[in-house]
XYZ file of C-alpha atoms in Angstrom:
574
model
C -39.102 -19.300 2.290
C -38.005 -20.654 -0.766
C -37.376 -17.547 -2.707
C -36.065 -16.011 -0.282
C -33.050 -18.789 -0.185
C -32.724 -18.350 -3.874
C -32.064 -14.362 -3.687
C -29.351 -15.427 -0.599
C -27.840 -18.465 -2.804
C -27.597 -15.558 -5.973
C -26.459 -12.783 -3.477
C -23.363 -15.661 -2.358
C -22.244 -16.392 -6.050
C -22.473 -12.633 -6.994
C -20.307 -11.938 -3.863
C -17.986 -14.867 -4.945
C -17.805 -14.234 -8.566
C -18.698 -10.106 -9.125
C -18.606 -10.948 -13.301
C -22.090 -12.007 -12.191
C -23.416 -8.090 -11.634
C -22.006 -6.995 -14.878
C -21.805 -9.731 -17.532
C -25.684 -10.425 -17.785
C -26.103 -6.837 -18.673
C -23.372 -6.618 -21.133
C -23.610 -4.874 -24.481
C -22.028 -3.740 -27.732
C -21.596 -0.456 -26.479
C -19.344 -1.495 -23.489
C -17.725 -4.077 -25.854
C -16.879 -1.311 -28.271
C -15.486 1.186 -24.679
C -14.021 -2.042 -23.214
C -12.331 -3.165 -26.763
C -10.231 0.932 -27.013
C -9.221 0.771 -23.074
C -8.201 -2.821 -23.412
C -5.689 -2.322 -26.364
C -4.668 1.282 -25.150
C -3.604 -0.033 -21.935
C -2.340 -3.291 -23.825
C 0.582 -1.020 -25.580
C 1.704 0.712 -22.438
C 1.230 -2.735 -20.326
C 4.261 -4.258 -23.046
C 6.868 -2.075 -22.626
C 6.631 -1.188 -18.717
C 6.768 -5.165 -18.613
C 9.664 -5.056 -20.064
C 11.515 -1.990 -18.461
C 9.888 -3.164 -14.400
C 11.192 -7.261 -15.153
C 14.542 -5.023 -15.522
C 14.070 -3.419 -12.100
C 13.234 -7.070 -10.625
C 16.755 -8.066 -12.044
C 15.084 -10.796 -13.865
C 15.061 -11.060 -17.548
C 12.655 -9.079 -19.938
C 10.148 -12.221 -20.625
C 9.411 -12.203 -16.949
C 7.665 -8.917 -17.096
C 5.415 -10.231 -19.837
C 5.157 -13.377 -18.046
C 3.744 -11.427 -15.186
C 1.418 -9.032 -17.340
C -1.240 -11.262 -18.340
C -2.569 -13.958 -15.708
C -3.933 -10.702 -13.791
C -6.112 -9.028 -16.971
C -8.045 -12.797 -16.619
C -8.662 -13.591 -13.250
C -9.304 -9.935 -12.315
C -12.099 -9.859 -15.033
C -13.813 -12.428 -13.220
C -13.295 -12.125 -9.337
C -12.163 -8.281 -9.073
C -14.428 -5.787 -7.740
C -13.212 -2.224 -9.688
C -13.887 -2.250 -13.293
C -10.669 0.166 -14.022
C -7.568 -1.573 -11.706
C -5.314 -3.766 -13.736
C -2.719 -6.244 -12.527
C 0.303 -6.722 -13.182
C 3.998 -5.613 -12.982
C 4.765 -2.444 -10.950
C 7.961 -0.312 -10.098
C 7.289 -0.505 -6.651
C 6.803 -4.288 -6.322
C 9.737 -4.989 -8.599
C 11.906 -3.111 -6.463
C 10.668 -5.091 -3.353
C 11.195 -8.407 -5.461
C 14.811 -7.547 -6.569
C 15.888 -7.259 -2.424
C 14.742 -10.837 -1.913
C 15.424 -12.981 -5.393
C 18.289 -12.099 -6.140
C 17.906 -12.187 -10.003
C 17.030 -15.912 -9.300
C 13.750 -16.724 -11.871
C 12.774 -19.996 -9.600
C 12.922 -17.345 -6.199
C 10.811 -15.166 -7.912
C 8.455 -17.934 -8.927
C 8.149 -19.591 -5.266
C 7.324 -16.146 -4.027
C 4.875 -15.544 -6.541
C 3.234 -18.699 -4.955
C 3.921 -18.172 -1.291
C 2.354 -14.309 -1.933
C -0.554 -15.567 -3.149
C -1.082 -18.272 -0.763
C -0.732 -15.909 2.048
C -2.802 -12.871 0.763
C -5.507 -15.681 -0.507
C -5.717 -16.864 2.786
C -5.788 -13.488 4.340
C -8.835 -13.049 2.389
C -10.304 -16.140 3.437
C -9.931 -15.259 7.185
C -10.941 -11.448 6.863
C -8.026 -9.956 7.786
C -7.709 -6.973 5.343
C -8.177 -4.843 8.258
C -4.257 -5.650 8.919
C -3.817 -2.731 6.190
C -4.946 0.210 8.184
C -2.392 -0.426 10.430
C -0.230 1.694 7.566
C -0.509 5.086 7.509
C -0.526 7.077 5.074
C 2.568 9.188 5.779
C 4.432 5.674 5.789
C 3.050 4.864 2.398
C 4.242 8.371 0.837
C 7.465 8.272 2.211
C 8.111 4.435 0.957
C 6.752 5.448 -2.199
C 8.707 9.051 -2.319
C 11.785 6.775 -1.648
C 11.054 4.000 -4.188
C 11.067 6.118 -6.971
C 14.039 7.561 -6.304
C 15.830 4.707 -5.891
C 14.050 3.125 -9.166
C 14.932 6.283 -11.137
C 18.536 6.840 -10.182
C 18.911 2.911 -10.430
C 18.242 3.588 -14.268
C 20.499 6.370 -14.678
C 23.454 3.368 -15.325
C 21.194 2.478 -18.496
C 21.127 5.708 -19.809
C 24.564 6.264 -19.823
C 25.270 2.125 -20.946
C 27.321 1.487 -17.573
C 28.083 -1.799 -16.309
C 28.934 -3.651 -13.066
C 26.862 -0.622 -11.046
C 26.266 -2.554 -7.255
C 22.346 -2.755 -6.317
C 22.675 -1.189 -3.099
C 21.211 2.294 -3.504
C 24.373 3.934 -1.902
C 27.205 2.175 -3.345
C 25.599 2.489 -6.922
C 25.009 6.421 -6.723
C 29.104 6.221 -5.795
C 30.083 4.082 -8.631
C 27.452 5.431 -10.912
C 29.354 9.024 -10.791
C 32.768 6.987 -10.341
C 32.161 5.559 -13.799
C 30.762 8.644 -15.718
C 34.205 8.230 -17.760
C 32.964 5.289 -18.788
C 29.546 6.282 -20.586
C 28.611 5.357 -23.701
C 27.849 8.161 -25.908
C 25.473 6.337 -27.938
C 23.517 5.184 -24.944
C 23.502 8.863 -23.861
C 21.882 9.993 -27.134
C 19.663 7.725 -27.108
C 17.949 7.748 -23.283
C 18.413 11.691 -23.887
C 16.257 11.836 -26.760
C 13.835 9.000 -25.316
C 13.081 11.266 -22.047
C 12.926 13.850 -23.959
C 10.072 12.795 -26.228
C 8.378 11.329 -22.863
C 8.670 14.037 -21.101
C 7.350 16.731 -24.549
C 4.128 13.955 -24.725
C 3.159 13.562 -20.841
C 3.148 17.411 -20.940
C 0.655 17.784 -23.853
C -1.762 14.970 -22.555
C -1.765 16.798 -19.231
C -2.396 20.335 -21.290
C -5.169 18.359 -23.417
C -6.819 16.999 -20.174
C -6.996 19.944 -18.244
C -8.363 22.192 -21.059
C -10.754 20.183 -22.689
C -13.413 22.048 -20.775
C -11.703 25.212 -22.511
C -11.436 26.995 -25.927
C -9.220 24.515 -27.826
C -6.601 24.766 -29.692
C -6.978 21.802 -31.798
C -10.517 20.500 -32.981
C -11.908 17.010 -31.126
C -10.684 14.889 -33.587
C -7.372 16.053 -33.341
C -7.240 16.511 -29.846
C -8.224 12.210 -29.724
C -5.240 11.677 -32.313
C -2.783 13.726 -30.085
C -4.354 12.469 -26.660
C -4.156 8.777 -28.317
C -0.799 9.352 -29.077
C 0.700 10.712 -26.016
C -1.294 7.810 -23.744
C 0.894 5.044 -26.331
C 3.743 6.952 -26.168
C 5.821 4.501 -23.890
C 4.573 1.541 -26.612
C 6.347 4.187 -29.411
C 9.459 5.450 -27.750
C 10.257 1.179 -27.686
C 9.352 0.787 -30.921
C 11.218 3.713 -32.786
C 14.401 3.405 -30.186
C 14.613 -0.981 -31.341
C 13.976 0.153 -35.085
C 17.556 2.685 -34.744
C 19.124 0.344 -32.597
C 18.301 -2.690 -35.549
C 19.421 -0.388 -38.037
C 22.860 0.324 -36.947
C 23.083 -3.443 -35.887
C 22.089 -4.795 -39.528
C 25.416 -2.225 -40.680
C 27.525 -3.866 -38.248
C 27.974 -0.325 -35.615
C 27.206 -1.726 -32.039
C 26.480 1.782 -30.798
C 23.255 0.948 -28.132
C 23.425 -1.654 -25.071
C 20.814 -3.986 -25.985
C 18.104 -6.296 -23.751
C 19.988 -9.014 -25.753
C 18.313 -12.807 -25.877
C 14.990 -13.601 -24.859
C 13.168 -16.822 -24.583
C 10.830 -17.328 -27.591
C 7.210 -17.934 -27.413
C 4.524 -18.525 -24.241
C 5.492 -19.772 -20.747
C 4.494 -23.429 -20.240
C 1.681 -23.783 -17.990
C 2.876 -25.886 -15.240
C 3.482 -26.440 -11.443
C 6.107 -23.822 -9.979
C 9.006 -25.506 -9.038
C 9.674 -25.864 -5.140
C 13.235 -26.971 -5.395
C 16.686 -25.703 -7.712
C 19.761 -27.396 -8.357
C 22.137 -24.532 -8.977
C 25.547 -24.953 -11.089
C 27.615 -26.818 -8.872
C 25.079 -29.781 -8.520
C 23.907 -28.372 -4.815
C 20.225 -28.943 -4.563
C 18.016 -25.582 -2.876
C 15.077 -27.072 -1.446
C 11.850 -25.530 -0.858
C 11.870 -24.904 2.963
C 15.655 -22.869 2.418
C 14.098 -20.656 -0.483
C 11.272 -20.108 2.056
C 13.868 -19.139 5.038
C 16.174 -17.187 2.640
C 13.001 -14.816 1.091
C 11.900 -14.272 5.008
C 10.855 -11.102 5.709
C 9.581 -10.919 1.976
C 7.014 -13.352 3.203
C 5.392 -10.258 5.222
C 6.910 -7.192 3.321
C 5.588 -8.351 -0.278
C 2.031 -9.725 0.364
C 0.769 -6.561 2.193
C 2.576 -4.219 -0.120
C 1.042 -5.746 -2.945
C -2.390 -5.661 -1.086
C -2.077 -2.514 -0.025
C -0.836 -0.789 -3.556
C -3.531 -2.532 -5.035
C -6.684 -1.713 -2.816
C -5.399 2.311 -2.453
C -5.696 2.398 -6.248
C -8.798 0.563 -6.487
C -10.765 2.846 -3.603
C -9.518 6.043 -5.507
C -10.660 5.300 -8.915
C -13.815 3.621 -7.132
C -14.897 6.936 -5.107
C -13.683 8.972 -8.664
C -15.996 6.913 -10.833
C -19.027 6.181 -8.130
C -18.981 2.953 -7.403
C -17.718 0.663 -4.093
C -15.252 -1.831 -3.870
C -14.962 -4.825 -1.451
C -11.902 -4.903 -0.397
C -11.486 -8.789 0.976
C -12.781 -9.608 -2.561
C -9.971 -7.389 -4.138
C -7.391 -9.168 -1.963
C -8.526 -12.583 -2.743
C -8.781 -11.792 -6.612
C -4.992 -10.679 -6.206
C -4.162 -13.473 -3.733
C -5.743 -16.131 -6.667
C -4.030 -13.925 -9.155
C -0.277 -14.397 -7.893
C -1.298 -18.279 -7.212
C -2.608 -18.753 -11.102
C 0.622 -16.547 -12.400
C 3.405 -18.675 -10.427
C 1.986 -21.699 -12.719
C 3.072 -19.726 -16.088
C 6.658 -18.372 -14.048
C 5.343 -14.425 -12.977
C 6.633 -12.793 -10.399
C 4.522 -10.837 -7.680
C 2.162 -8.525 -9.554
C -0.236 -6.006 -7.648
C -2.697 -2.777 -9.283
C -0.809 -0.625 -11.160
C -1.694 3.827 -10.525
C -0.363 4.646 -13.844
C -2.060 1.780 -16.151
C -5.465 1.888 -14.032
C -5.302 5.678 -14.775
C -4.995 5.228 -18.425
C -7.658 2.725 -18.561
C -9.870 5.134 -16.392
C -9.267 7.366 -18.876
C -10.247 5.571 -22.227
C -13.394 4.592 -20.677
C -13.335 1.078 -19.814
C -17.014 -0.128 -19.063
C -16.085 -3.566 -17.364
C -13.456 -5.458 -16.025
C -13.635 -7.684 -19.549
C -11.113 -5.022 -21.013
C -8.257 -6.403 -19.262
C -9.352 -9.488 -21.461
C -7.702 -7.497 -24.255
C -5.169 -6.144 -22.316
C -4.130 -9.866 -21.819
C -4.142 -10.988 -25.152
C -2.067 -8.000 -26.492
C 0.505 -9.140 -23.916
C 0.162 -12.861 -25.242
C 0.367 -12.135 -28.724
C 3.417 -10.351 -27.780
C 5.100 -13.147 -26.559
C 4.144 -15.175 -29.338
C 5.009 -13.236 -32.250
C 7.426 -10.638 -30.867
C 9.594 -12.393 -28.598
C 12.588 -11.962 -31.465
C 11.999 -8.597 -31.928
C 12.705 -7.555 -28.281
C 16.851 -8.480 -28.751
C 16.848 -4.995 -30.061
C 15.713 -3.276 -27.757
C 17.589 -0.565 -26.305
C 18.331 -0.617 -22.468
C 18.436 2.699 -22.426
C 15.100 3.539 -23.947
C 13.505 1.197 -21.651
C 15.508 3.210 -18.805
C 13.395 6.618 -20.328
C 10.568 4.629 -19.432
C 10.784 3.592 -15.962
C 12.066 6.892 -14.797
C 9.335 9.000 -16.439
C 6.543 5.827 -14.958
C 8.150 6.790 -11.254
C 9.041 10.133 -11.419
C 5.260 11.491 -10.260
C 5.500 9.102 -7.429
C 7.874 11.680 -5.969
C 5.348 13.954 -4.440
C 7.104 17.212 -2.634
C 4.016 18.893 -1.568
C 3.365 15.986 1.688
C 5.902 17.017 3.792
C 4.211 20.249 3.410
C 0.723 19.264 3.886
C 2.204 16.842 7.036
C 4.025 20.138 8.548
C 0.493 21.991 7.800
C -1.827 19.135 9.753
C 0.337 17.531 12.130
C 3.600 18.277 12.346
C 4.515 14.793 14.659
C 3.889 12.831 11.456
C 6.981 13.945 9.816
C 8.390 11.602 12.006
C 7.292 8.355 10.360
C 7.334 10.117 6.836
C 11.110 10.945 6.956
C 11.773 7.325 9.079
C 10.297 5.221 6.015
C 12.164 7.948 3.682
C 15.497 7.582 4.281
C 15.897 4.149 5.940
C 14.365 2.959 2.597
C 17.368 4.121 1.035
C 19.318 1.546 3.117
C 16.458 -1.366 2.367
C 13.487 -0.534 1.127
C 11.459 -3.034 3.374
C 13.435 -1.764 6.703
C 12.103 2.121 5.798
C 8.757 0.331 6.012
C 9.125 -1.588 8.796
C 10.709 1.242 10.468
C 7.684 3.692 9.461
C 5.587 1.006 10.830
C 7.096 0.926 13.887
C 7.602 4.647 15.016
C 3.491 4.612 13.674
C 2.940 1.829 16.040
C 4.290 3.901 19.011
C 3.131 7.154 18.317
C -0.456 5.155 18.757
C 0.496 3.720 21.780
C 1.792 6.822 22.855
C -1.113 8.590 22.324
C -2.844 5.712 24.053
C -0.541 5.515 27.578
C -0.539 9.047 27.713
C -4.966 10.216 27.122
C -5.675 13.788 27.554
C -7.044 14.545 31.189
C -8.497 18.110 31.652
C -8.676 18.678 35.261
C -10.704 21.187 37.283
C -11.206 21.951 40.853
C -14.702 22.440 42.552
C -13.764 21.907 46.118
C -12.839 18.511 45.286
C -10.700 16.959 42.167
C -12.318 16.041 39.100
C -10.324 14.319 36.445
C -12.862 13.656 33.095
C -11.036 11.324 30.468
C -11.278 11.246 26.941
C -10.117 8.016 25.957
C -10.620 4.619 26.390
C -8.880 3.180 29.967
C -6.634 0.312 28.817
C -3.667 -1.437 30.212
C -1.037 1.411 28.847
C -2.585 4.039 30.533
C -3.037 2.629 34.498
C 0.620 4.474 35.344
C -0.520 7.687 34.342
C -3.449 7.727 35.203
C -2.546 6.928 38.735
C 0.248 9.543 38.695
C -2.667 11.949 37.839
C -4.634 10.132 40.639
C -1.842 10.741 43.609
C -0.757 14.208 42.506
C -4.679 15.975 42.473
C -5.760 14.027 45.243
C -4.056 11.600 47.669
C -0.728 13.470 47.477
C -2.508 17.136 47.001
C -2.089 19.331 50.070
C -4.399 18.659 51.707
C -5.776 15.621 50.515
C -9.077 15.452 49.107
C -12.107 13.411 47.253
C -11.572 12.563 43.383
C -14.583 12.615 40.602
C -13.499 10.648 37.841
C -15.776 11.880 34.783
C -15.594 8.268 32.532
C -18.176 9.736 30.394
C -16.076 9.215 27.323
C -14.482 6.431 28.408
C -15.877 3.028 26.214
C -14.017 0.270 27.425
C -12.234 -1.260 30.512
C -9.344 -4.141 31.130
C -8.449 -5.925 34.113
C -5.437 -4.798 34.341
C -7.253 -1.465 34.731
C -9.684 -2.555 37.321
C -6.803 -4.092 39.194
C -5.550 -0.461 39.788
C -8.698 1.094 40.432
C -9.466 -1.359 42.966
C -5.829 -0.385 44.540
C -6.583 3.434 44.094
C -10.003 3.011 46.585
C -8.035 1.119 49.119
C -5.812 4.047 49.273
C -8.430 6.393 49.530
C -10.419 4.108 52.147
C -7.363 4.488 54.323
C -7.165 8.038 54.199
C -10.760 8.308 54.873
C -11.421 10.112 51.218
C -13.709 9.247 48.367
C -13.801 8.223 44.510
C -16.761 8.660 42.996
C -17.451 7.316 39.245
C -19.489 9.251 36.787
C -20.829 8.875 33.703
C -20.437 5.357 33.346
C -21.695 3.549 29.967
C -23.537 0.575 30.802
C -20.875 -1.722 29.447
C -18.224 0.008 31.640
C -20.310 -0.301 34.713
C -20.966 -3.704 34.426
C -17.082 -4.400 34.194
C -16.573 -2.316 37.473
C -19.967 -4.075 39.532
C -18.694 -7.549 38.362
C -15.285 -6.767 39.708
C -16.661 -6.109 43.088
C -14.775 -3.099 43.851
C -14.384 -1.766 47.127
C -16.461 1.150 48.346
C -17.633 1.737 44.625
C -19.788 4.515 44.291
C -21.395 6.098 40.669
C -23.359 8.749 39.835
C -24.451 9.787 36.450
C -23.163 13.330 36.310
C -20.348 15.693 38.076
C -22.993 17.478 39.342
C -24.628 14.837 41.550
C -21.350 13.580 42.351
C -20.386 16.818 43.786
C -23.867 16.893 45.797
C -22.828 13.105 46.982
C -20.134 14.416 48.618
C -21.407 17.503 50.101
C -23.709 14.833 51.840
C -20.997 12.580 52.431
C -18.871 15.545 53.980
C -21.767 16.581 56.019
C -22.063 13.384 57.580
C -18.765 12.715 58.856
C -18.818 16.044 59.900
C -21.624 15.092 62.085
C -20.369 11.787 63.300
C-alpha cells in the first residue's frame, strides 16, 4: 500500500509542477537546443514588446515589463514546451478599450485577470472555452488585425492626434495625409519593405528545404537565422539612422521619446490612484470602470493561449492539460502585476519561431527572459531613438497573417449558416472589439439553441404515426414537439395512434415529462394510443418514476406496431 501512495503523491506534484517530467532528464544537448531558441525568440520578444505596449497605449517599458514574468513561471508550471508568454497584438488591443493609457488600470487588470483565470483553473472550468467557436475566433481575429494594422498606418506616415476609435481614425487618418511626414514615410516604407523581402525568403527556405537548394546548409542557417531576427534588426538599424540625424541636429523621424531606466521594482500592484487634481480612484471604481474587461480579457487570454498550445502540441506529439495551462497563465498575470505588466497570454508568432529553432524544454523561455531583462537594464537609454515608425513596420507585418481570406470560403464550403457569427464578430468588432465577440457569442449561442428547440423529426406512416427523434428531449423543444404531436396524430384526419421512436433520445427534463404526461391525457380522451420505443434505461426510469398515465413501451417500432394491431383488435371486439 505504501508504494503505491508514493507513485500517487509523485503523480500529484508532477501534475502540479510539470518541470518535474522534464528537468530530471535534462541534458547538455537540450541545454545547447534550449540555449539557440531561447535567445532567437529573445530578439524578436524585444522589439514586438515594444511596438504591442504601443498598441496598449501605454508606454514602451510596459511591453518589456510584460515580456519576462511569463518565460519564468511558464518554465515551471506550463504544460507545452514551445508556447511563450507574453505581450500580444490581440490582447493589447483588448487592453487599450478598457485602460485607457492609464499604467495603474493596466496593472489592476493584470491582477484581477489572473485572479479570475487562476481561479477558473482551480474550479475546472476551462470547459467555459468551447463555448467559442471557431468561426467567432477567426472573425475577432480577422478584425483585430485590421484594426491593429490600419491603427499603425498614423506611425508610418508620423501623424498625430489620430482618435482610437477604429472609424473616426480611418477618417482623420486620410483627413490628415497633408500632414505626413516625409521622413516618417521613408522610413516605415523601407522598414516594411525589408520585412516583408525577409518573411518571404524564410517562407521560400522552409518550404524547400526538402528540395534541391539553392544555397548550401550553412548558408541557408545564416539566411534562415537572419530572416527569424529580422524584427530585432529592422529596430536596431532604423534607431542607429534615426541617432544619426539626431546627433547632427535634423529631427527628421518621430521618436518613442523617454523611457524609464532600468528594472521594474518588485512590489504590490497598487489598488488605488490619485490622479492630477488630488481626486483619489479607489480600487472598487477601477474594478466597475474595466467591467466587461473582467470577462472579455481573462477568456481571451485563455483561449489565445490554449489554441496555440494544442496546435504546436498535436504538431510536435505531445498533450497538453489544458486547466494546467490556464492556471500557469492565471499565476503568470498574478506574478507580472507585482513588477507593473499588463495582461500577457501565448503568443502564435513567437511560439512558432521557438518551434522552429528547436526548443527541447520549457527552460528556454529562461533565456528568453533574461534577454528581455538585460534589456531593460542596459538598453533602456537606447530605446529614445527609436523610430515610431519602424516599430509601426513591425506590428503590421506581426498581424497581417492573422487576416486569413480563405475561412469565409471554407465556412461557405461546410456550412454556410456559420457565416453568420463569422461576419457578426467581423464587423461589430470594428465598432468594439469585445462587442464583435460578445455578439459572435451570442448569435453562436442561439444558433445552438436553435438547433436544440427545433431537433430533426423524420416521420413515416405505417397505418399509424411514427415520429423517431434524433436529439436529446429538453425543455426548448416540448412546443415543437407537440406541434408535431397534434398535426400527425390528434389533429390528423382522422385521428390516429402515435409511436414515438426515442431510440436516440439520451436524456429527459421535467419540463418535458410535464408535456408528455399532457399529450396521453389527450390521447386517453380521444380513445388513441402513445406508445414509447426504444427507451435507454436512463430515459425509462425518468418516465416510470414520473408515473405517467397509460404509459406503454416497447423496445422496437416493430413490436409497437404489433401492440397496436392487438390493441385495435380488441376494442374492435369489445
Amino acid at each position: 500500500m505504501e508504494p503505491l501512495t508514493g507513485i500517487r503523491w509523485n503523480a500529484v506534484l508532477r501534475s502540479c509542477f510539470p518541470i518535474l517530467t522534464w528537468l530530471p532528464r535534462y541534458n547538455l544537448t537540450w541545454l545547447k537546443m534550449d540555449v539557440i531558441a531561447g535567445v532567437t525568440v529573445g530578439l524578436t520578444t524585444v522589439p514586438q514588446a515594444l511596438a504591442y505596449a504601443e498598441v496598449a497605449g501605454l508606454p514602451v517599458q510596459y511591453g518589456l515589463y510584460s515580456a519576462f514574468m511569463g518565460c519564468f513561471v511558464y518554465c515551471i508550471f506550463g504544460t507545452s514546451k514551445d508556447i511563450t508568454l507574453g505581450p500580444t497584438a490581440i490582447m493589447s488591443l483588448l487592453c487599450s478599450a478598457y485602460i485607457g493609457g492609464d499604467p495603474v488600470f493596466a496593472v489592476v487588470l493584470t491582477l484581477l485577470c489572473g485572479v479570475i483565470q487562476t481561479g477558473m483553473a482551480l474550479l475546472r472550468l476551462g470547459f467555459l472555452l468551447d463555448f467559442i467557436s471557431y468561426p467567432v475566433i477567426k472573425g475577432f481575429t480577422c478584425a483585430a488585425a485590421v484594426t491593429i494594422g490600419f491603427g499603425q498606418v498614423k506611425n508610418i506616415l508620423g501623424l498625430k492626434e489620430i482618435p482610437q476609435q477604429f472609424f473616426l481614425q480611418v477618417y482623420y487618418t486620410f483627413h490628415k495625409i497633408p500632414e505626413a511626414r516625409v521622413g516618417d514615410v521613408i522610413l516605415g516604407l523601407c522598414c516594411l519593405f525589408f520585412l516583408i523581402m525577409m518573411t518571404l525568403m524564410k517562407n521560400s527556405l522552409g518550404s524547400a528545404e526538402d528540395e534541391a537548394p539553392f544555397l548550401d546548409r550553412s548558408a541557408r542557417g545564416l539566411v534562415w537565422g537572419v530572416a527569424t531576427i529580422r524584427n530585432a534588426l529592422v529596430v536596431i538599424a532604423a534607431a542607429a539612422v534615426a541617432y544619426s540625424t539626431e546627433v547632427t541636429g535634423h529631427h527628421f523621424f518621430s521618436l518613442t521619446g523617454k523611457t524609464a531606466k532600468g528594472l521594474p521594482p518588485f512590489h504590490a500592484p497598487p489598488l488605488s490612484e490619485t490622479i492630477a487634481n488630488g481626486t483619489v480612484i479607489t480600487f472598487s471604481d477601477i474594478a466597475k470602470d474595466l467591467g466587461g474587461g473582467l470577462a472579455v480579457i481573462p477568456l481571451m487570454g485563455v483561449l489565445e493561449s490554449i489554441a496555440i498550445a494544442k496546435a504546436f502540441g498535436s504538431k510536435n506529439n505531445y498533450r497538453i492539460d489544458a486547466n494546467q495551462e490556464l492556471f500557469a497563465i492565471g499565476l503568470t498575470n498574478i506574478m507580472g502585476s507585482f513588477v507593473s505588466a499588463y495582461p500577457v497570454t501565448g503568443s502564435f508568432g513567437r511560439t512558432a519561431v521557438n518551434s522552429q529553432t528547436g526548443v527541447s524544454t520549457p527552460a528556454g523561455g529562461i533565456v528568453t527572459g533574461v534577454i528581455v531583462l538585460l534589456s531593460l537594464a542596459f538598453l533602456m537609454p537606447l530605446f529614445f531613438f527609436i523610430p515610431k515608425a519602424s516599430l509601426a513596420a513591425v506590428i503590421i507585418c506581426a498581424v497581417s497573417p492573422m487576416v486569413d481570406f480563405r475561412v469565409p470560403v471554407q465556412l461557405w464550403r461546410v456550412k454556410r449558416l456559420d457565416l453568420l457569427p463569422f461576419l457578426v464578430t467581423f464587423l461589430v468588432s470594428f465598432w468594439e472589439v469585445q462587442y464583435g465577440i460578445v455578439g459572435g457569442v451570442a448569435v453562436s449561442a442561439l444558433m445552438l439553441l436553435y438547433i436544440m428547440a427545433r431537433p430533426k423529426v423524420k416521420v413515416t406512416d405505417h397505418g399509424v404515426a411514427v415520429l423517431e427523434l434524433d436529439s436529446g428531449l429538453n425543455f426548448p423543444v416540448t412546443e415543437h414537439l407537440s406541434r408535431l404531436v397534434y398535426t400527425h396524430a390528434l389533429h390528423a384526419s382522422p385521428p390516429r395512434c402515435l409511436v414515438l421512436d426515442c431510440s436516440h433520445v439520451s436524456s429527459v427534463d421535467f419540463t418535458v415529462v410535464h408535456e408528455l404526461t399532457e399529450l396521453l391525457k389527450q390521447f386517453q380522451l380521444t380513445g388513441l394510443s402513445l406508445i414509447f420505443t426504444g427507451l435507454k434505461p436512463s430515459v425509462l426510469k425518468v418516465l416510470l418514476t414520473a408515473d405517467l398515465p397509460a404509459f406503454r413501451h416497447t423496445d422496437s417500432v416493430d413490436e409497437a406496431l404489433q401492440l397496436l394491431t392487438r390493441i385495435t383488435h380488441y376494442d374492435q371486439q369489445f
